[in-house]
Coordinates of C-alpha atoms in Angstrom, one line a residue:
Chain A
X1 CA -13.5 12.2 27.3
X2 CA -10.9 14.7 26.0
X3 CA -9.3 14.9 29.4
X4 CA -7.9 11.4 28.8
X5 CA -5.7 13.0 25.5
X6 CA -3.2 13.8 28.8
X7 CA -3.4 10.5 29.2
X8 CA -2.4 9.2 25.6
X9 CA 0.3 12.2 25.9
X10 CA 2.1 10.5 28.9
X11 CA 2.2 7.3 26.5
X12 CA 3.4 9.4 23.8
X13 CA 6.0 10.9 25.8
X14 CA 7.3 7.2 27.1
X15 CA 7.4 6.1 23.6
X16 CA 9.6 9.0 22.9
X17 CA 11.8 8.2 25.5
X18 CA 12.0 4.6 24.4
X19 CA 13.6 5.9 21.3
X20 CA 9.9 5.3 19.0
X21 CA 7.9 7.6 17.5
X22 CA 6.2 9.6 19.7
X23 CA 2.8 8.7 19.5
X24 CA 0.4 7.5 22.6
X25 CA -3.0 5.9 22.9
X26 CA -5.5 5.2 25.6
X27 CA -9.0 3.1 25.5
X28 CA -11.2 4.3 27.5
X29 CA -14.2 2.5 29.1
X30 CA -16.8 4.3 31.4
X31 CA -14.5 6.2 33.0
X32 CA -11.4 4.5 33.2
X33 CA -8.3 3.6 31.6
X34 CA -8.3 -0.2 29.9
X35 CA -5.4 -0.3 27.9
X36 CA -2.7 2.1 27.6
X37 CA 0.3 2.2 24.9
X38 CA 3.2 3.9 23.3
X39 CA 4.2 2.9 19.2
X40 CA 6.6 -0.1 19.8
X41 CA 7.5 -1.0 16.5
X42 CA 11.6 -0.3 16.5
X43 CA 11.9 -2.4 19.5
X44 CA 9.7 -5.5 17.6
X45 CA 11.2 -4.7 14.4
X46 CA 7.9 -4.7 12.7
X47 CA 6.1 -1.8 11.4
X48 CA 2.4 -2.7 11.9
X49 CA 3.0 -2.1 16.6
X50 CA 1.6 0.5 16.6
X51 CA -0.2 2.4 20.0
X52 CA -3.8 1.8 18.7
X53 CA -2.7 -2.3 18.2
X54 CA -0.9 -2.4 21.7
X55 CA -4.1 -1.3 23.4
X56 CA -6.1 -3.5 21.1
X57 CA -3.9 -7.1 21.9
X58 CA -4.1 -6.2 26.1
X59 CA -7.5 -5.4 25.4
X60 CA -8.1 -8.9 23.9
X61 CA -5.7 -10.6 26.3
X62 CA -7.7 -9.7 29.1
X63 CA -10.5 -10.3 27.8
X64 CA -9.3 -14.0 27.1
X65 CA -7.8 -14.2 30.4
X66 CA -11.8 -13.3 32.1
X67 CA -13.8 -15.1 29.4
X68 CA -15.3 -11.9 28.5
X69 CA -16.6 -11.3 25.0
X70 CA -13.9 -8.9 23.5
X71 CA -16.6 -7.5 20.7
X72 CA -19.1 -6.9 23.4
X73 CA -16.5 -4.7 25.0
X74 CA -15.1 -2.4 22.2
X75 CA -17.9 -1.3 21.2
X76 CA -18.0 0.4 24.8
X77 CA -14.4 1.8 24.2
X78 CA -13.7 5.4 23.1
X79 CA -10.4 5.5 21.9
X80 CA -8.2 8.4 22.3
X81 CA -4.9 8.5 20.5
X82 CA -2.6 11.4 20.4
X83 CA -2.1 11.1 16.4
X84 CA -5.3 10.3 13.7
X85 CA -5.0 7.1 13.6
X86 CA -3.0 5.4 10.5
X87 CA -5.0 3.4 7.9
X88 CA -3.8 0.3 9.2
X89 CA -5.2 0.9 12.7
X90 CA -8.2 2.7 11.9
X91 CA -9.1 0.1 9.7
X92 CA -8.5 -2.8 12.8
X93 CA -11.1 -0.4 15.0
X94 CA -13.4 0.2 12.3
X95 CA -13.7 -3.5 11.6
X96 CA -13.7 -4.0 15.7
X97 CA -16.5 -1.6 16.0
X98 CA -15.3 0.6 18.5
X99 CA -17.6 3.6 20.0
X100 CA -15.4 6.7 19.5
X101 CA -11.9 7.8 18.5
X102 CA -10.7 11.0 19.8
X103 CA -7.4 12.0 18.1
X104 CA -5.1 14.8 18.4
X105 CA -3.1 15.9 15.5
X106 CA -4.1 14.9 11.8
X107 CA -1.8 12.3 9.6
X108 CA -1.8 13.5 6.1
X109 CA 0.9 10.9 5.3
X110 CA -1.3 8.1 6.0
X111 CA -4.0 9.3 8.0
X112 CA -7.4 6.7 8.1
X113 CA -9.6 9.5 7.7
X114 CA -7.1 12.5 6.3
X115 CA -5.4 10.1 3.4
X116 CA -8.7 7.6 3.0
X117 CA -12.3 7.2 3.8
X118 CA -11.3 4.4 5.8
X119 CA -15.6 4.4 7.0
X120 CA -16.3 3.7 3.5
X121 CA -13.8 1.4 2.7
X122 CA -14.7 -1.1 5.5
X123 CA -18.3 -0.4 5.4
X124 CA -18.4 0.7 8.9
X125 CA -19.2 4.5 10.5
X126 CA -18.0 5.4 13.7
X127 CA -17.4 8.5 15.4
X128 CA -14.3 10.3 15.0
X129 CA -13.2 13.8 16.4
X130 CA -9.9 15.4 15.9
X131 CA -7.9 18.3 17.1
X132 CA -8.1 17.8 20.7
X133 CA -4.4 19.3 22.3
X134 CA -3.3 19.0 18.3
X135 CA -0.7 21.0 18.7
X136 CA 1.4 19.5 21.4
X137 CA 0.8 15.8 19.9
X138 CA 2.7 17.7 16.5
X139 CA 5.4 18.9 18.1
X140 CA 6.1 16.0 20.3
X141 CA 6.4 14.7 16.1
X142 CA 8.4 17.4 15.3
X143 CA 11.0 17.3 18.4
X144 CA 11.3 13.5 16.9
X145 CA 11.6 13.5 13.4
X146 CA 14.3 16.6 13.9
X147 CA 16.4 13.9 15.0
X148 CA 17.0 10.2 13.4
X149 CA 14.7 7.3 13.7
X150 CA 17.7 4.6 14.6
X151 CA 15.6 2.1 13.1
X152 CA 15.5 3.0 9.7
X153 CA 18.3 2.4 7.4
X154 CA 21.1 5.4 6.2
X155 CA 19.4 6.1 3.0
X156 CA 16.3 6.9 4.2
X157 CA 17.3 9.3 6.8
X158 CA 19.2 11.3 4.1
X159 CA 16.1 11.7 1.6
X160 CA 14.1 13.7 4.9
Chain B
X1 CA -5.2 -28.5 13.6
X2 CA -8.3 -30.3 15.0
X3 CA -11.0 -29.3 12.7
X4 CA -12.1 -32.3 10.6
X5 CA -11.1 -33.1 7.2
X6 CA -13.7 -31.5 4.4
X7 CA -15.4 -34.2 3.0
X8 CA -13.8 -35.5 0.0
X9 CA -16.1 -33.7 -3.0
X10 CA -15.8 -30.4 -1.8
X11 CA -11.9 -30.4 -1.3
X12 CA -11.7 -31.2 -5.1
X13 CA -13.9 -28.3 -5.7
X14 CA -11.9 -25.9 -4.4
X15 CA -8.8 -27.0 -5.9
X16 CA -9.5 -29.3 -8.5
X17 CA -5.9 -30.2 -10.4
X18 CA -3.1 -27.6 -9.0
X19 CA -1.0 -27.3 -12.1
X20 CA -3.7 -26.5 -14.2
X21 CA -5.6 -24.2 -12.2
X22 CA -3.0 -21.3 -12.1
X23 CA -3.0 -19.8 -15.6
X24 CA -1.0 -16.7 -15.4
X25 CA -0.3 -13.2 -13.9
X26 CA -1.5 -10.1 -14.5
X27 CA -0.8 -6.6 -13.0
X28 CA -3.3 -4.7 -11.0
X29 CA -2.2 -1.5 -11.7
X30 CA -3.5 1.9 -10.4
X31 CA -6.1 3.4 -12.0
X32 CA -4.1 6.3 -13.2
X33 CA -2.9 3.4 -15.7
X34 CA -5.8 1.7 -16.3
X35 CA -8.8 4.3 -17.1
X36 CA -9.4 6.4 -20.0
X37 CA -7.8 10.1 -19.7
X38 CA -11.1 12.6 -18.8
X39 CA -11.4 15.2 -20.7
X40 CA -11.8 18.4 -20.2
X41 CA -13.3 21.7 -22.1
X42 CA -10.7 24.5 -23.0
X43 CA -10.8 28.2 -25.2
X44 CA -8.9 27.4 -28.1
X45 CA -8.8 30.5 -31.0
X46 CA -7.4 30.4 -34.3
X47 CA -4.4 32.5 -35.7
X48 CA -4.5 33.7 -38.6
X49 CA -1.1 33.4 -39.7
X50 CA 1.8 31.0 -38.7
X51 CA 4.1 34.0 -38.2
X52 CA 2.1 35.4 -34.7
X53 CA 3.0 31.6 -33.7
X54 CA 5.8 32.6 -31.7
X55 CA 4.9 35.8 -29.9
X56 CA 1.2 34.5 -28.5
X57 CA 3.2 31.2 -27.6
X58 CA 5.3 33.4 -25.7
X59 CA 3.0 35.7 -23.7
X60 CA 0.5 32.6 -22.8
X61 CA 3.3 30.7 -21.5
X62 CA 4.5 33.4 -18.9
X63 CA 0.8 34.4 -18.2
X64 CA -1.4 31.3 -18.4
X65 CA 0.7 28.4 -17.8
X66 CA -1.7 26.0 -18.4
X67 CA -1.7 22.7 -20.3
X68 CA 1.7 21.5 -19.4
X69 CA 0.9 18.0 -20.5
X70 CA -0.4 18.8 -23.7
X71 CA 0.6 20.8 -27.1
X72 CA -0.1 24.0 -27.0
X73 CA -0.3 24.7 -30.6
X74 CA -2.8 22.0 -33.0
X75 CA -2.4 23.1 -36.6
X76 CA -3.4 27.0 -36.0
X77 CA -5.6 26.2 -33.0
X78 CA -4.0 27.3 -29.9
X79 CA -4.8 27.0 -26.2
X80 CA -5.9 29.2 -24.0
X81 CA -7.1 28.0 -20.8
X82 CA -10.0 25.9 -19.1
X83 CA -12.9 27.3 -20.2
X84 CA -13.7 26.6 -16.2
X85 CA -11.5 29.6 -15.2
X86 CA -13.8 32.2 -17.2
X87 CA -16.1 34.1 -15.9
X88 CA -18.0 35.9 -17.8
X89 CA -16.7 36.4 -20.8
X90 CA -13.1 35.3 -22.5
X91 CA -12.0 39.1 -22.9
X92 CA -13.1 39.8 -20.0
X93 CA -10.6 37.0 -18.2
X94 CA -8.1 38.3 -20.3
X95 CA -8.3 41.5 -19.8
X96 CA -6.4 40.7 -16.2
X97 CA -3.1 39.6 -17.3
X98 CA -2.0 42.2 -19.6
X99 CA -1.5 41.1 -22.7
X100 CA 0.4 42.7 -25.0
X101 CA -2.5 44.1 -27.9
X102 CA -1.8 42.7 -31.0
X103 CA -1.5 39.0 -28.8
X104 CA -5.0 39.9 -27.3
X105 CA -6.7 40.5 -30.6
X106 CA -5.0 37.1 -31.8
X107 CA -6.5 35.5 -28.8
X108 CA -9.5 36.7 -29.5
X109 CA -9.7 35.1 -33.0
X110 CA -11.7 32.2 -34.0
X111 CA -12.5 31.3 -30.4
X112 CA -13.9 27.5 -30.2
X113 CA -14.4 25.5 -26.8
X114 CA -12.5 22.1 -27.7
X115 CA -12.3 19.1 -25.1
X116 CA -9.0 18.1 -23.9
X117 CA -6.7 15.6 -21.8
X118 CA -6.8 16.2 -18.5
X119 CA -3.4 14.9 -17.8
X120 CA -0.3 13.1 -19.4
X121 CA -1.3 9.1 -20.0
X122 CA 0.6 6.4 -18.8
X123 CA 0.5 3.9 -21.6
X124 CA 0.4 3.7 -25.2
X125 CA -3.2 2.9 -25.4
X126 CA -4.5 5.6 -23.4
X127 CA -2.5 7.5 -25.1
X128 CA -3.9 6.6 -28.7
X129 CA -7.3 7.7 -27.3
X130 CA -6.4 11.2 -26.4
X131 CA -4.7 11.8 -30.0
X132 CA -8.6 12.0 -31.4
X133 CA -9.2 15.2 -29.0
X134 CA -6.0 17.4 -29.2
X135 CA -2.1 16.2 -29.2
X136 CA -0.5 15.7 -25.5
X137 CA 2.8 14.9 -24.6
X138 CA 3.4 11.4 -23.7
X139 CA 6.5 9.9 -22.4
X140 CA 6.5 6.4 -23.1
X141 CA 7.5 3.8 -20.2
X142 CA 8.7 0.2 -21.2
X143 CA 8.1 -1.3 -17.6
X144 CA 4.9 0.3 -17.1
X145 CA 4.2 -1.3 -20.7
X146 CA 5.5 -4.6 -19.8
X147 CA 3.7 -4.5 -16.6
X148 CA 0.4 -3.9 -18.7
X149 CA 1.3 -6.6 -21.5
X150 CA 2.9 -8.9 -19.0
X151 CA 6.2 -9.1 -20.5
X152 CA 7.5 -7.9 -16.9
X153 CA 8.6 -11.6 -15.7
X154 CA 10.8 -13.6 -17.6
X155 CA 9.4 -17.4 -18.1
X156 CA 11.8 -18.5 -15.1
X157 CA 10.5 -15.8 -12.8
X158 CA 6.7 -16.7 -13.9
X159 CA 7.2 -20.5 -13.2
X160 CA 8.5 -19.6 -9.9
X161 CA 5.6 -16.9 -9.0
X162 CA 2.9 -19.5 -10.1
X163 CA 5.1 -22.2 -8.4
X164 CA 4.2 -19.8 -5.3
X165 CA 0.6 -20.0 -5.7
X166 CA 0.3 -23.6 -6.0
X167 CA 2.6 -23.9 -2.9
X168 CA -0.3 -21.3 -1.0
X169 CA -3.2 -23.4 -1.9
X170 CA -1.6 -26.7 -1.0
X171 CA 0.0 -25.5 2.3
X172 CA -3.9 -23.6 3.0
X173 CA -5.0 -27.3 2.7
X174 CA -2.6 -29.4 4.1
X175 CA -1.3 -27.5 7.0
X176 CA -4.0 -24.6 7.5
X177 CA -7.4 -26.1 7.9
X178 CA -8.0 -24.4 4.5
X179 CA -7.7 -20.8 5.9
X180 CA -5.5 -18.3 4.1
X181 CA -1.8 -18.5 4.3
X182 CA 0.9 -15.9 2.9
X183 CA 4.3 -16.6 2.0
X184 CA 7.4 -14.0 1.8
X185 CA 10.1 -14.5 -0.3
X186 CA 13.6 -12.7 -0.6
X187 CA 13.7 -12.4 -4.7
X188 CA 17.6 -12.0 -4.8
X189 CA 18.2 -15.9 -4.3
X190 CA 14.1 -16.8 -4.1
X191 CA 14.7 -17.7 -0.4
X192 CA 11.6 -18.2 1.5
X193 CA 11.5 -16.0 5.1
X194 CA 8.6 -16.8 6.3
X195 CA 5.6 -18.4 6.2
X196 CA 2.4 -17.8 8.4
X197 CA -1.3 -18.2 8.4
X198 CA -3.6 -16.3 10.6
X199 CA -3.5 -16.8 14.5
X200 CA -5.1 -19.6 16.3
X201 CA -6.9 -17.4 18.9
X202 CA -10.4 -15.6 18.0
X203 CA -8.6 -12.4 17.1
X204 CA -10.6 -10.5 14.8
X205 CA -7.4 -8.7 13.5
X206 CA -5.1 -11.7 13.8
X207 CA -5.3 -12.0 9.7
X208 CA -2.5 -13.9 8.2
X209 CA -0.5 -10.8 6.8
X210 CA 0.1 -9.4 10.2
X211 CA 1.0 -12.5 11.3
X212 CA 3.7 -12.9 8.5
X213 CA 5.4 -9.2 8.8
X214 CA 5.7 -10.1 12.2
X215 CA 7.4 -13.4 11.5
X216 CA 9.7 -11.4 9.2
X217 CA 10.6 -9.4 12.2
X218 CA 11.4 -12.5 13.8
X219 CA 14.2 -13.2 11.4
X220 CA 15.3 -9.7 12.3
X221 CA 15.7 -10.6 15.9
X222 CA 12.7 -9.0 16.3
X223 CA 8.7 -10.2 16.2
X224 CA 6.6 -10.4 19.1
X225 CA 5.0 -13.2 18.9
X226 CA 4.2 -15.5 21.6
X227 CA 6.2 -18.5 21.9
X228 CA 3.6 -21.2 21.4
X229 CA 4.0 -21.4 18.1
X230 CA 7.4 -23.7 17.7
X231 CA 9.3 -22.3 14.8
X232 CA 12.4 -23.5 13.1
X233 CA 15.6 -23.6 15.1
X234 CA 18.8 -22.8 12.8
X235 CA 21.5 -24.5 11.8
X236 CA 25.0 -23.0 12.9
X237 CA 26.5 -24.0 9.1
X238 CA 24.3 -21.8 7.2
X239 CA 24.2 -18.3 7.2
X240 CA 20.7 -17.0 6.5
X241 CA 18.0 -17.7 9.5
X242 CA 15.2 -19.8 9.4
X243 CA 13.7 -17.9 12.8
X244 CA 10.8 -16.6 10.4
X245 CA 9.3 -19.8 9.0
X246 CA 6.9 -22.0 12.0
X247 CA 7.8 -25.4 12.1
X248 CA 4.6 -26.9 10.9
X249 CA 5.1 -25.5 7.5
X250 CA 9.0 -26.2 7.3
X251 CA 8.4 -30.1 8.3
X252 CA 5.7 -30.3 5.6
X253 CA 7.7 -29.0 2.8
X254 CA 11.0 -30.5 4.0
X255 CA 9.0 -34.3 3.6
X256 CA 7.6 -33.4 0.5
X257 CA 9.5 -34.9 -1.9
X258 CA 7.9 -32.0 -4.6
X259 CA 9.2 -29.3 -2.7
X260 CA 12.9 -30.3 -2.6
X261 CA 14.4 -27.4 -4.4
X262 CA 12.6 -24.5 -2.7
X263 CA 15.2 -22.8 -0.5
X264 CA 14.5 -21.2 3.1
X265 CA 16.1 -18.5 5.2
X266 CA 16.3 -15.0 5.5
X267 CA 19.8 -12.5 5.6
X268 CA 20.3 -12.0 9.1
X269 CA 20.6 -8.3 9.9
X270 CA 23.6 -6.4 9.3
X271 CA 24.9 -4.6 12.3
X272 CA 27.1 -2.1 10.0
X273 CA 24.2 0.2 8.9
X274 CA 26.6 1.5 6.1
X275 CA 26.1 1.4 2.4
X276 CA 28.9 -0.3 0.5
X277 CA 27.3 -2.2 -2.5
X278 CA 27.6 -1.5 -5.9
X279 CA 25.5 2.0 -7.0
X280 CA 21.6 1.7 -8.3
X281 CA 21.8 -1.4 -6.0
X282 CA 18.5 -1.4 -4.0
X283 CA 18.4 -0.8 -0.4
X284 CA 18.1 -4.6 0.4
X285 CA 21.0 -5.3 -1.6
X286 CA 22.6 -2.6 0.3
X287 CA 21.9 -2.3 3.9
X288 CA 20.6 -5.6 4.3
X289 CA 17.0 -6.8 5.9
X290 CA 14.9 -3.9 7.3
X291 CA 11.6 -4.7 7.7
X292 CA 10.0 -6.6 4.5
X293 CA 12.2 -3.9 2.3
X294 CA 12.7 -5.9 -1.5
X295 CA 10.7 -8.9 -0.5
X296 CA 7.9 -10.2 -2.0
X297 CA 4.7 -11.3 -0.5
X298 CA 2.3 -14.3 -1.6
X299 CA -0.8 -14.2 -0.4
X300 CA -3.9 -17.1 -1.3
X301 CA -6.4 -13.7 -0.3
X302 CA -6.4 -10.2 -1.6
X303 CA -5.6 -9.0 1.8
X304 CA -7.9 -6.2 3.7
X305 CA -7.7 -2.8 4.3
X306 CA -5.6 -3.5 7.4
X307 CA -3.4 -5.7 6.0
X308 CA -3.0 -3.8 2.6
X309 CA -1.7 -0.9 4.7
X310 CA 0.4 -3.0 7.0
X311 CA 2.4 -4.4 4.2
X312 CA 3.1 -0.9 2.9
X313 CA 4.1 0.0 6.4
X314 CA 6.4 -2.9 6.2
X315 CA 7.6 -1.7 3.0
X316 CA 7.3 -5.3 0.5
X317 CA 8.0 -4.5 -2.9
X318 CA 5.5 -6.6 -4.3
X319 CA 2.1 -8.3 -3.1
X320 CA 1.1 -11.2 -5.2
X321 CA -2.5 -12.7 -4.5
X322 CA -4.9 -15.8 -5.7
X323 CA -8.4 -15.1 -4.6
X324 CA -10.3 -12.4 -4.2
X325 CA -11.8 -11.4 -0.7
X326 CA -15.1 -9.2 -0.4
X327 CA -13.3 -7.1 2.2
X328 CA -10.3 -7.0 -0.2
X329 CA -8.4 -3.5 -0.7
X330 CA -6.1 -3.8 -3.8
X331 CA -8.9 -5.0 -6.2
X332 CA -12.4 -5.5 -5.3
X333 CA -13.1 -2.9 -2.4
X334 CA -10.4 -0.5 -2.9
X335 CA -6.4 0.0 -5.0
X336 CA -4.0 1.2 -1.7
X337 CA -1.2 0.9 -3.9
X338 CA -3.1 3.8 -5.9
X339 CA -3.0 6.0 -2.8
X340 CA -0.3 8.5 -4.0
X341 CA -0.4 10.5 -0.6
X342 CA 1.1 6.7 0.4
X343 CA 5.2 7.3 1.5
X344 CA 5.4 3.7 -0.2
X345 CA 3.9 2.1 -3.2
X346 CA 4.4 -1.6 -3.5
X347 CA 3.0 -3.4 -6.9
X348 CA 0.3 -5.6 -6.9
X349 CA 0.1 -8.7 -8.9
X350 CA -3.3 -11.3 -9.4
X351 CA -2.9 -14.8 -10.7
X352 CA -5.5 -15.8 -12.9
X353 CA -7.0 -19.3 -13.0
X354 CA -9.0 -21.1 -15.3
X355 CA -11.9 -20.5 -13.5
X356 CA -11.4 -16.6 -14.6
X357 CA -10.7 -17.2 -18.1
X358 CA -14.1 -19.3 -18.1
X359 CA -15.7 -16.2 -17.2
X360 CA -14.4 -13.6 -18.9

């Protein structure tokens, strides 16, 4: 399953690219690719579009689009995302009941297992695993907050 | 919406007269605020005159800088350390950070194991606890205070916050089948930006807070919503946007003859990022909308974990709430806003009804 973190890297990278911070996901079923994403939240001007939550929406699209039961279908889905995922998000896939999340470097700003025990928050245990190709997920991190998020307004950027 | 009206006895259960059902607000603040201080056991020895005062003071502080939050000295008493950092015995401990002799015989006096503070209180009343167990500093706050007493909001500001309320359970009813609905407000002119309840389709995350901080985005030029939902077009005379509010709910209030003085809209975003407003001015005031930066968010649930972290993503400054939810994480399952780690704290406010107060 970890081989699909090069995956979630590629989406990380593209996110980069498009000027967001670098952080990509993948959900994985079987053993293919489902949903793919990159953070979008600059672009949407909304902080909640996050990589995990653009995988999550095509997920339920298509799911909609086929008539399939979307519950039925994430608890099949490993997810592997390049960062831990945020509180936020790893509370939407505890609640969603995924199978797996496979993460690469920790969050201790807001991490949803780092920062909180999101699994006993929600009431829900799933399995997590971290540290897989940690170290290039941080420095894609690093490269980005080096420079200026273009989103966020002058005073912010001055207190980093 | 298409699902059929409740019948008639069960609507007036759930919100029997408006105006009297909303009693108040309190503050839910973090437990840091809330709980008793926990105490903890510390050496303590006894001098045996006032004039080796200054000299032990002198050598502890350098080598045990402990017990920054508290007095050092109680009438002769004086503090070593936590009696968790020795081992076997207190000379012993002592005997590591070279002490000067005639300090280490006066540290060696009288020794008793007294229970202390484990940290600095927040407000007056916890701090009157601690005073029984050994003097701590204590650096009094009026807002925290006022937050606490609820002396925060003037009368205007708490007419218009329960107003708020009122407005969440009649537009949950009238417009929203009953589901939850949240409301954010700009507090500088109390202009409402958007409105939103959760979304149509069986989306198990679609929960009414997302929905709204993506409605806010909308009045940013941003959001991505789909564009089945109509929302309100603007008007070219006015200068704030009404992109942010759905039409369903703008139509409702706007033919509502109780609803006439509310105001609508949202500052559109500035294109000059730079700061030119008056200094201690807070970033809304001074770069303009980013995100839900200085608004304030009304919400008829105590939203869930998800949704409790989305709105610090999005940066509100306060999250107001009527009922609480079993998933809830302010209040009943969890505080967020008591997450220090947390880049952003917003504060949390409950209103209380009568129901409550019949409780309690």
């Amino acid at each position: 399953m970890a081989a699909f973190m090069e995956e979630a890297l590629v989406e990380a990278r593209r996110a980069r690219d498009a000027g967001e911070v670098p952080v990509g996901c993948v959900f994985v079923h079987g053993d293919k690719v489902v949903a793919r994403g990159g953070n979008e939240v600059n672009i949407h001007r909304n902080a909640t579009r996050h990589a995990e939550f653009i995988c999550i929406d095509a997920i339920l699209a298509s799911c909609r689009e086929r008539r399939l039961p979307a519950r039925q279908l994430f608890s099949e889905i490993t997810v592997v995302v390049t960062v831990e995922p945020c509180i936020m998000c790893s509370a939407a896939l505890h609640t969603l009941g995924v199978k797996e999340i496979i993460y690469g470097c920790e969050n201790d700003r807001f991490g949803g297992k780092t920062v909180v025990d999101v699994a006993a928050v929600v009431g829900q245990r799933i399995d997590i695993t971290g540290g897989v190709r940690a170290d290039e997920a941080m420095a894609l991190l690093k490269e980005f907050y080096k420079g200026d998020n273009p989103a966020a307004p002058p005073q912010a950027k001055k207190k980093k | 919406m298409d699902i059929a009206d409740p019948p008639p006895n069960k609507r007036a259960r759930k919100s029997p007269n408006l105006e009297e059902d909303i009693t108040g607000i309190r503050a839910i603040l973090s437990d840091e605020f809330d709980e008793d201080i926990a105490l903890i056991k510390a050496h303590s020895c006894q001098l045996e005159t006032k004039q080796q005062l200054q000299a032990v003071i002198q050598e502890l502080s350098q080598k045990l800088p402990h017990f920054q939050h508290l007095k050092r000295v109680h009438d002769r008493s004086v503090l070593i350390c936590p009696s968790s950092e020795i081992g076997a015995s207190l000379e012993q401990h002592l005997e590591q950070f070279a002490f000067s002799e005639h300090v280490l015989r006066a540290l060696c006096q009288g020794v008793r194991v007294v229970e202390v503070p484990e940290r600095m209180p927040r407000l007056r009343v916890q701090y009157e606890k601690t005073l029984k167990h050994w003097p701590c500093k204590f650096h009094p706050n009026h807002y925290s205070e006022s937050l606490r007493n609820g002396s925060n909001f003037s009368s205007a500001q708490r007419i218009f916050h329960k107003r708020m309320a009122q407005l969440l359970v009649r537009l949950s009813r009238d417009v929203n089948a009953n589901r939850p609905v949240g409301i954010c407000v700009d507090p500088r002119q109390s202009n409402i930006v958007s409105i939103a309840g959760p979304g149509e389709s069986p989306s198990p995350h679609e929960h009414c807070s997302m929905l709204l901080v993506d409605f806010v985005a909308r009045s940013q030029e941003g959001g991505t919503t789909k564009a089945e939902l109509p929302f309100t077009e603007d008007s070219k005379e006015v200068e704030t946007t009404l992109r942010g509010i759905p039409k369903a709910y703008y139509d409702y209030l706007m033919n509502d003859e109780e609803y006439t003085d509310l105001t609508f809209g949202a500052e559109r975003s500035r294109n000059c990022k730079e700061g030119n407003a008056d200094q201690g001015a807070d970033n809304l005031a001074k770069f303009g909308p980013y995100l839900c930066t200085g608004y304030d968010v009304y919400l008829l649930q105590e939203p869930c974990l998800m949704c409790s972290m989305a709105l610090v993503h999005s940066r509100a400054k306060r999250v107001f709430f009527l009922r609480n939810s079993d998933n809830g994480a302010l209040a009943t399952r969890f505080q967020l806003h008591s997450v220090r780690e947390l880049n952003h704290h917003y504060e949390v406010f409950q209103f209380t009804t009568k129901e409550d107060e019949e409780l309690t």
